[in-house]
Amino acid sequence: MMNKIKILANIFSKITVCVLLASAIYITVMCGLDAQISVMILWQILLVSAVCSIPILMYPDEEGKEVSKQGMIARQIIYFIYVNCAALGLGRAFGWFYFSKAKMVVLMEVLIIGVYVTVNLIVYVNDHMVAESMNQKLEEMRKRKDA
């Protein structure tokens, strides 16, 4: 359970940073650099990030059982649909955009996809680096053992 909490905190931090960056882009494009915004946006960003982080718990951790490639693809699709609905739903509830304004909706969707892809890419690269490091250490141990 502690490992799941660690994974949740890790993904929450990545999502929060990316949502903050996406929010800065969105506000700049929609309102300009001189926009005056409420501090409430910070709490909203934290809430959206938290809501979008929760489904990470459906993924197995290192101690969990293996999931097939099709299973992981299905989870990724479900996770994306969830994130998309959550971000659009909460964004609309917070008044970040209006469905009647196509430019706002399109920019929100582009940023949601961008955040989703960026977070997944960061996680993939990080996991790949950890795996490479472990493989390198295993190889060094084998060489020492054979020597």
PDB file of C-alpha atoms in Angstrom:
ATOM      1  CA  MET A   1       0.000   0.000   0.000  1.00  0.00           C
ATOM      2  CA  MET A   2       2.855   2.377   0.798  1.00  0.00           C
ATOM      3  CA  ASN A   3       4.268   1.791  -2.677  1.00  0.00           C
ATOM      4  CA  LYS A   4       0.916   2.777  -4.234  1.00  0.00           C
ATOM      5  CA  ILE A   5       0.912   6.028  -2.217  1.00  0.00           C
ATOM      6  CA  LYS A   6       4.463   6.744  -3.388  1.00  0.00           C
ATOM      7  CA  ILE A   7       3.439   6.151  -7.020  1.00  0.00           C
ATOM      8  CA  LEU A   8       0.341   8.336  -6.547  1.00  0.00           C
ATOM      9  CA  ALA A   9       2.410  11.201  -5.091  1.00  0.00           C
ATOM     10  CA  ASN A  10       4.926  10.864  -7.908  1.00  0.00           C
ATOM     11  CA  ILE A  11       2.317  11.010 -10.664  1.00  0.00           C
ATOM     12  CA  PHE A  12       0.403  13.796  -8.873  1.00  0.00           C
ATOM     13  CA  SER A  13       3.520  15.969  -8.879  1.00  0.00           C
ATOM     14  CA  LYS A  14       4.138  15.357 -12.588  1.00  0.00           C
ATOM     15  CA  ILE A  15       0.512  16.065 -13.492  1.00  0.00           C
ATOM     16  CA  THR A  16       0.443  19.213 -11.343  1.00  0.00           C
ATOM     17  CA  VAL A  17       3.546  20.672 -12.996  1.00  0.00           C
ATOM     18  CA  CYS A  18       2.177  19.939 -16.460  1.00  0.00           C
ATOM     19  CA  VAL A  19      -1.302  21.301 -15.626  1.00  0.00           C
ATOM     20  CA  LEU A  20       0.294  24.456 -14.224  1.00  0.00           C
ATOM     21  CA  LEU A  21       2.264  24.912 -17.450  1.00  0.00           C
ATOM     22  CA  ALA A  22      -0.849  24.201 -19.558  1.00  0.00           C
ATOM     23  CA  SER A  23      -2.824  26.713 -17.466  1.00  0.00           C
ATOM     24  CA  ALA A  24      -0.184  29.376 -18.031  1.00  0.00           C
ATOM     25  CA  ILE A  25      -0.354  28.737 -21.779  1.00  0.00           C
ATOM     26  CA  TYR A  26      -4.164  28.756 -21.785  1.00  0.00           C
ATOM     27  CA  ILE A  27      -4.469  31.970 -19.769  1.00  0.00           C
ATOM     28  CA  THR A  28      -1.837  33.694 -21.916  1.00  0.00           C
ATOM     29  CA  VAL A  29      -3.564  32.695 -25.167  1.00  0.00           C
ATOM     30  CA  MET A  30      -7.109  33.426 -23.991  1.00  0.00           C
ATOM     31  CA  CYS A  31      -6.544  36.466 -21.745  1.00  0.00           C
ATOM     32  CA  GLY A  32      -3.108  37.841 -22.602  1.00  0.00           C
ATOM     33  CA  LEU A  33      -0.021  38.414 -20.489  1.00  0.00           C
ATOM     34  CA  ASP A  34      -1.728  41.141 -18.454  1.00  0.00           C
ATOM     35  CA  ALA A  35      -4.513  38.824 -17.214  1.00  0.00           C
ATOM     36  CA  GLN A  36      -5.609  39.280 -13.635  1.00  0.00           C
ATOM     37  CA  ILE A  37      -6.619  35.968 -12.083  1.00  0.00           C
ATOM     38  CA  SER A  38      -7.728  34.824  -8.655  1.00  0.00           C
ATOM     39  CA  VAL A  39      -5.603  32.695  -6.356  1.00  0.00           C
ATOM     40  CA  MET A  40      -8.524  30.259  -6.566  1.00  0.00           C
ATOM     41  CA  ILE A  41      -7.010  28.940  -9.819  1.00  0.00           C
ATOM     42  CA  LEU A  42      -4.157  27.410  -7.797  1.00  0.00           C
ATOM     43  CA  TRP A  43      -6.598  25.378  -5.688  1.00  0.00           C
ATOM     44  CA  GLN A  44      -8.471  24.392  -8.839  1.00  0.00           C
ATOM     45  CA  ILE A  45      -5.244  23.220 -10.485  1.00  0.00           C
ATOM     46  CA  LEU A  46      -4.443  21.115  -7.424  1.00  0.00           C
ATOM     47  CA  LEU A  47      -7.936  19.622  -7.432  1.00  0.00           C
ATOM     48  CA  VAL A  48      -7.860  18.799 -11.157  1.00  0.00           C
ATOM     49  CA  SER A  49      -4.400  17.245 -10.741  1.00  0.00           C
ATOM     50  CA  ALA A  50      -5.572  15.161  -7.779  1.00  0.00           C
ATOM     51  CA  VAL A  51      -8.702  13.947  -9.574  1.00  0.00           C
ATOM     52  CA  CYS A  52      -6.632  13.036 -12.645  1.00  0.00           C
ATOM     53  CA  SER A  53      -4.049  11.209 -10.497  1.00  0.00           C
ATOM     54  CA  ILE A  54      -6.422   8.855  -8.680  1.00  0.00           C
ATOM     55  CA  PRO A  55      -6.870   6.333 -11.547  1.00  0.00           C
ATOM     56  CA  ILE A  56      -3.137   5.610 -11.455  1.00  0.00           C
ATOM     57  CA  LEU A  57      -4.066   3.251  -8.626  1.00  0.00           C
ATOM     58  CA  MET A  58      -5.621   0.891 -11.216  1.00  0.00           C
ATOM     59  CA  TYR A  59      -2.153   0.198 -12.621  1.00  0.00           C
ATOM     60  CA  PRO A  60      -0.116  -2.611 -11.071  1.00  0.00           C
ATOM     61  CA  ASP A  61       2.996  -1.699  -9.141  1.00  0.00           C
ATOM     62  CA  GLU A  62       6.220  -3.681  -9.103  1.00  0.00           C
ATOM     63  CA  GLU A  63       4.737  -6.126  -6.608  1.00  0.00           C
ATOM     64  CA  GLY A  64       1.482  -6.562  -8.549  1.00  0.00           C
ATOM     65  CA  LYS A  65       0.746  -9.162 -11.169  1.00  0.00           C
ATOM     66  CA  GLU A  66       1.718  -8.612 -14.781  1.00  0.00           C
ATOM     67  CA  VAL A  67      -0.879  -7.168 -17.155  1.00  0.00           C
ATOM     68  CA  SER A  68      -1.007  -8.139 -20.820  1.00  0.00           C
ATOM     69  CA  LYS A  69      -0.157  -5.617 -23.528  1.00  0.00           C
ATOM     70  CA  GLN A  70      -3.830  -5.456 -24.534  1.00  0.00           C
ATOM     71  CA  GLY A  71      -4.782  -4.934 -20.902  1.00  0.00           C
ATOM     72  CA  MET A  72      -2.363  -2.019 -20.587  1.00  0.00           C
ATOM     73  CA  ILE A  73      -3.627  -0.464 -23.834  1.00  0.00           C
ATOM     74  CA  ALA A  74      -7.213  -0.784 -22.580  1.00  0.00           C
ATOM     75  CA  ARG A  75      -6.243   0.847 -19.272  1.00  0.00           C
ATOM     76  CA  GLN A  76      -4.484   3.684 -21.105  1.00  0.00           C
ATOM     77  CA  ILE A  77      -7.594   4.320 -23.221  1.00  0.00           C
ATOM     78  CA  ILE A  78      -9.880   4.227 -20.175  1.00  0.00           C
ATOM     79  CA  TYR A  79      -7.472   6.492 -18.268  1.00  0.00           C
ATOM     80  CA  PHE A  80      -7.356   9.001 -21.135  1.00  0.00           C
ATOM     81  CA  ILE A  81     -11.151   9.088 -21.403  1.00  0.00           C
ATOM     82  CA  TYR A  82     -11.385   9.583 -17.637  1.00  0.00           C
ATOM     83  CA  VAL A  83      -8.767  12.371 -17.630  1.00  0.00           C
ATOM     84  CA  ASN A  84     -10.415  14.048 -20.595  1.00  0.00           C
ATOM     85  CA  CYS A  85     -13.880  13.977 -18.993  1.00  0.00           C
ATOM     86  CA  ALA A  86     -12.541  15.057 -15.598  1.00  0.00           C
ATOM     87  CA  ALA A  87     -10.495  17.952 -16.982  1.00  0.00           C
ATOM     88  CA  LEU A  88     -13.282  19.164 -19.277  1.00  0.00           C
ATOM     89  CA  GLY A  89     -15.937  18.709 -16.598  1.00  0.00           C
ATOM     90  CA  LEU A  90     -13.996  20.425 -13.844  1.00  0.00           C
ATOM     91  CA  GLY A  91     -12.697  23.082 -16.231  1.00  0.00           C
ATOM     92  CA  ARG A  92     -16.253  23.926 -17.249  1.00  0.00           C
ATOM     93  CA  ALA A  93     -17.443  23.882 -13.621  1.00  0.00           C
ATOM     94  CA  PHE A  94     -14.635  26.297 -12.699  1.00  0.00           C
ATOM     95  CA  GLY A  95     -15.514  28.585 -15.624  1.00  0.00           C
ATOM     96  CA  TRP A  96     -12.211  28.045 -17.395  1.00  0.00           C
ATOM     97  CA  PHE A  97     -13.993  27.756 -20.734  1.00  0.00           C
ATOM     98  CA  TYR A  98     -17.437  27.570 -22.293  1.00  0.00           C
ATOM     99  CA  PHE A  99     -18.619  24.840 -24.645  1.00  0.00           C
ATOM    100  CA  SER A 100     -20.236  27.533 -26.788  1.00  0.00           C
ATOM    101  CA  LYS A 101     -16.797  28.970 -27.615  1.00  0.00           C
ATOM    102  CA  ALA A 102     -15.078  26.538 -29.990  1.00  0.00           C
ATOM    103  CA  LYS A 103     -11.632  28.150 -29.680  1.00  0.00           C
ATOM    104  CA  MET A 104     -11.678  27.624 -25.902  1.00  0.00           C
ATOM    105  CA  VAL A 105     -12.766  23.996 -26.195  1.00  0.00           C
ATOM    106  CA  VAL A 106     -10.202  23.206 -28.884  1.00  0.00           C
ATOM    107  CA  LEU A 107      -7.377  24.788 -26.882  1.00  0.00           C
ATOM    108  CA  MET A 108      -8.488  22.938 -23.735  1.00  0.00           C
ATOM    109  CA  GLU A 109      -8.538  19.637 -25.637  1.00  0.00           C
ATOM    110  CA  VAL A 110      -5.108  20.264 -27.180  1.00  0.00           C
ATOM    111  CA  LEU A 111      -3.693  21.074 -23.731  1.00  0.00           C
ATOM    112  CA  ILE A 112      -5.347  18.029 -22.117  1.00  0.00           C
ATOM    113  CA  ILE A 113      -3.811  15.789 -24.785  1.00  0.00           C
ATOM    114  CA  GLY A 114      -0.481  17.592 -24.383  1.00  0.00           C
ATOM    115  CA  VAL A 115      -0.447  17.102 -20.610  1.00  0.00           C
ATOM    116  CA  TYR A 116      -1.480  13.459 -20.961  1.00  0.00           C
ATOM    117  CA  VAL A 117       1.232  12.712 -23.522  1.00  0.00           C
ATOM    118  CA  THR A 118       3.887  14.681 -21.615  1.00  0.00           C
ATOM    119  CA  VAL A 119       3.194  12.959 -18.291  1.00  0.00           C
ATOM    120  CA  ASN A 120       3.194   9.529 -19.943  1.00  0.00           C
ATOM    121  CA  LEU A 121       6.418  10.335 -21.785  1.00  0.00           C
ATOM    122  CA  ILE A 122       8.118  11.497 -18.575  1.00  0.00           C
ATOM    123  CA  VAL A 123       7.000   8.334 -16.766  1.00  0.00           C
ATOM    124  CA  TYR A 124       8.155   6.135 -19.677  1.00  0.00           C
ATOM    125  CA  VAL A 125      11.580   7.797 -19.895  1.00  0.00           C
ATOM    126  CA  ASN A 126      12.027   7.614 -16.124  1.00  0.00           C
ATOM    127  CA  ASP A 127      11.036   3.927 -16.016  1.00  0.00           C
ATOM    128  CA  HIS A 128      13.348   3.200 -18.954  1.00  0.00           C
ATOM    129  CA  MET A 129      16.269   4.910 -17.200  1.00  0.00           C
ATOM    130  CA  VAL A 130      15.604   2.922 -14.006  1.00  0.00           C
ATOM    131  CA  ALA A 131      15.475  -0.333 -15.985  1.00  0.00           C
ATOM    132  CA  GLU A 132      18.710   0.526 -17.815  1.00  0.00           C
ATOM    133  CA  SER A 133      20.415   1.327 -14.525  1.00  0.00           C
ATOM    134  CA  MET A 134      19.259  -1.950 -12.990  1.00  0.00           C
ATOM    135  CA  ASN A 135      20.411  -3.910 -16.048  1.00  0.00           C
ATOM    136  CA  GLN A 136      23.790  -2.198 -15.923  1.00  0.00           C
ATOM    137  CA  LYS A 137      24.210  -3.049 -12.229  1.00  0.00           C
ATOM    138  CA  LEU A 138      23.200  -6.661 -12.896  1.00  0.00           C
ATOM    139  CA  GLU A 139      25.757  -6.862 -15.699  1.00  0.00           C
ATOM    140  CA  GLU A 140      28.472  -5.465 -13.404  1.00  0.00           C
ATOM    141  CA  MET A 141      27.553  -8.026 -10.732  1.00  0.00           C
ATOM    142  CA  ARG A 142      27.773 -10.841 -13.310  1.00  0.00           C
ATOM    143  CA  LYS A 143      31.203  -9.643 -14.481  1.00  0.00           C
ATOM    144  CA  ARG A 144      32.499  -9.524 -10.896  1.00  0.00           C
ATOM    145  CA  LYS A 145      31.074 -12.967 -10.223  1.00  0.00           C
ATOM    146  CA  ASP A 146      32.700 -14.401 -13.371  1.00  0.00           C
ATOM    147  CA  ALA A 147      36.059 -12.749 -12.645  1.00  0.00           C
TER     148      ALA A 147
END
